[in-house]
Amino acid sequence: MRSSNKDFLNSTSEKALFQTDFHQFMEMEKGSLNMELASEFGLTLKDVRLLKKKMERS
């Protein structure tokens, strides 16, 4: 069965995304690598990419 980014966000949004301080994430994303952001916020690299993609759309 295939899964899309939308399915992934729906299944993991409550445990990973809502525990993140979005203001701090936005400040740090400008000058940090994805790996640094992942380790700082306790997210996976895939979560960091999806969060950045979601922030671009809004």
PDB file of C-alpha atoms in Angstrom:
ATOM      1  CA  MET A   1       0.000   0.000   0.000  1.00  0.00           C
ATOM      2  CA  ARG A   2       1.288   3.421  -0.872  1.00  0.00           C
ATOM      3  CA  SER A   3       1.487   6.265   1.566  1.00  0.00           C
ATOM      4  CA  SER A   4       1.827   9.924   0.759  1.00  0.00           C
ATOM      5  CA  ASN A   5       3.233  12.881   2.638  1.00  0.00           C
ATOM      6  CA  LYS A   6      -0.304  13.856   3.619  1.00  0.00           C
ATOM      7  CA  ASP A   7      -0.916  10.432   5.181  1.00  0.00           C
ATOM      8  CA  PHE A   8       2.390  10.640   7.016  1.00  0.00           C
ATOM      9  CA  LEU A   9       1.620  14.091   8.416  1.00  0.00           C
ATOM     10  CA  ASN A  10      -1.798  12.975   9.596  1.00  0.00           C
ATOM     11  CA  SER A  11      -0.404   9.962  11.410  1.00  0.00           C
ATOM     12  CA  THR A  12       2.587  11.672  13.055  1.00  0.00           C
ATOM     13  CA  SER A  13       1.455  15.263  13.475  1.00  0.00           C
ATOM     14  CA  GLU A  14       0.231  14.865  17.031  1.00  0.00           C
ATOM     15  CA  LYS A  15       3.363  13.246  18.418  1.00  0.00           C
ATOM     16  CA  ALA A  16       6.108  15.149  16.587  1.00  0.00           C
ATOM     17  CA  LEU A  17       4.932  18.479  15.254  1.00  0.00           C
ATOM     18  CA  PHE A  18       3.043  19.798  18.247  1.00  0.00           C
ATOM     19  CA  GLN A  19       5.976  19.281  20.580  1.00  0.00           C
ATOM     20  CA  THR A  20       8.089  21.661  18.499  1.00  0.00           C
ATOM     21  CA  ASP A  21       8.496  25.360  19.263  1.00  0.00           C
ATOM     22  CA  PHE A  22       7.661  26.751  15.811  1.00  0.00           C
ATOM     23  CA  HIS A  23       9.085  30.221  16.469  1.00  0.00           C
ATOM     24  CA  GLN A  24      12.432  28.785  17.470  1.00  0.00           C
ATOM     25  CA  PHE A  25      12.310  26.367  14.526  1.00  0.00           C
ATOM     26  CA  MET A  26      11.692  29.234  12.086  1.00  0.00           C
ATOM     27  CA  GLU A  27      14.628  31.221  13.490  1.00  0.00           C
ATOM     28  CA  MET A  28      17.003  28.265  13.389  1.00  0.00           C
ATOM     29  CA  GLU A  29      15.999  26.971   9.942  1.00  0.00           C
ATOM     30  CA  LYS A  30      17.525  30.008   8.209  1.00  0.00           C
ATOM     31  CA  GLY A  31      21.068  29.205   9.216  1.00  0.00           C
ATOM     32  CA  SER A  32      21.046  25.523  10.121  1.00  0.00           C
ATOM     33  CA  LEU A  33      21.277  22.268   8.249  1.00  0.00           C
ATOM     34  CA  ASN A  34      18.444  19.745   8.342  1.00  0.00           C
ATOM     35  CA  MET A  35      20.572  17.372  10.430  1.00  0.00           C
ATOM     36  CA  GLU A  36      21.187  20.065  13.045  1.00  0.00           C
ATOM     37  CA  LEU A  37      17.476  20.893  13.214  1.00  0.00           C
ATOM     38  CA  ALA A  38      16.566  17.227  13.564  1.00  0.00           C
ATOM     39  CA  SER A  39      18.946  16.681  16.452  1.00  0.00           C
ATOM     40  CA  GLU A  40      17.981  19.949  18.170  1.00  0.00           C
ATOM     41  CA  PHE A  41      14.239  19.295  18.117  1.00  0.00           C
ATOM     42  CA  GLY A  42      14.288  15.505  18.367  1.00  0.00           C
ATOM     43  CA  LEU A  43      12.756  14.982  14.922  1.00  0.00           C
ATOM     44  CA  THR A  44      13.737  12.747  12.046  1.00  0.00           C
ATOM     45  CA  LEU A  45      15.153  14.213   8.844  1.00  0.00           C
ATOM     46  CA  LYS A  46      11.923  13.305   7.070  1.00  0.00           C
ATOM     47  CA  ASP A  47       9.929  15.229   9.692  1.00  0.00           C
ATOM     48  CA  VAL A  48      12.157  18.295   9.222  1.00  0.00           C
ATOM     49  CA  ARG A  49      11.694  18.202   5.437  1.00  0.00           C
ATOM     50  CA  LEU A  50       7.931  17.800   5.769  1.00  0.00           C
ATOM     51  CA  LEU A  51       7.704  20.599   8.314  1.00  0.00           C
ATOM     52  CA  LYS A  52       9.666  22.947   6.038  1.00  0.00           C
ATOM     53  CA  LYS A  53       7.442  22.011   3.101  1.00  0.00           C
ATOM     54  CA  LYS A  54       4.333  22.624   5.179  1.00  0.00           C
ATOM     55  CA  MET A  55       5.636  26.011   6.363  1.00  0.00           C
ATOM     56  CA  GLU A  56       6.317  27.111   2.763  1.00  0.00           C
ATOM     57  CA  ARG A  57       2.699  26.452   1.798  1.00  0.00           C
ATOM     58  CA  SER A  58       1.180  28.493   4.601  1.00  0.00           C
TER      59      SER A  58
END
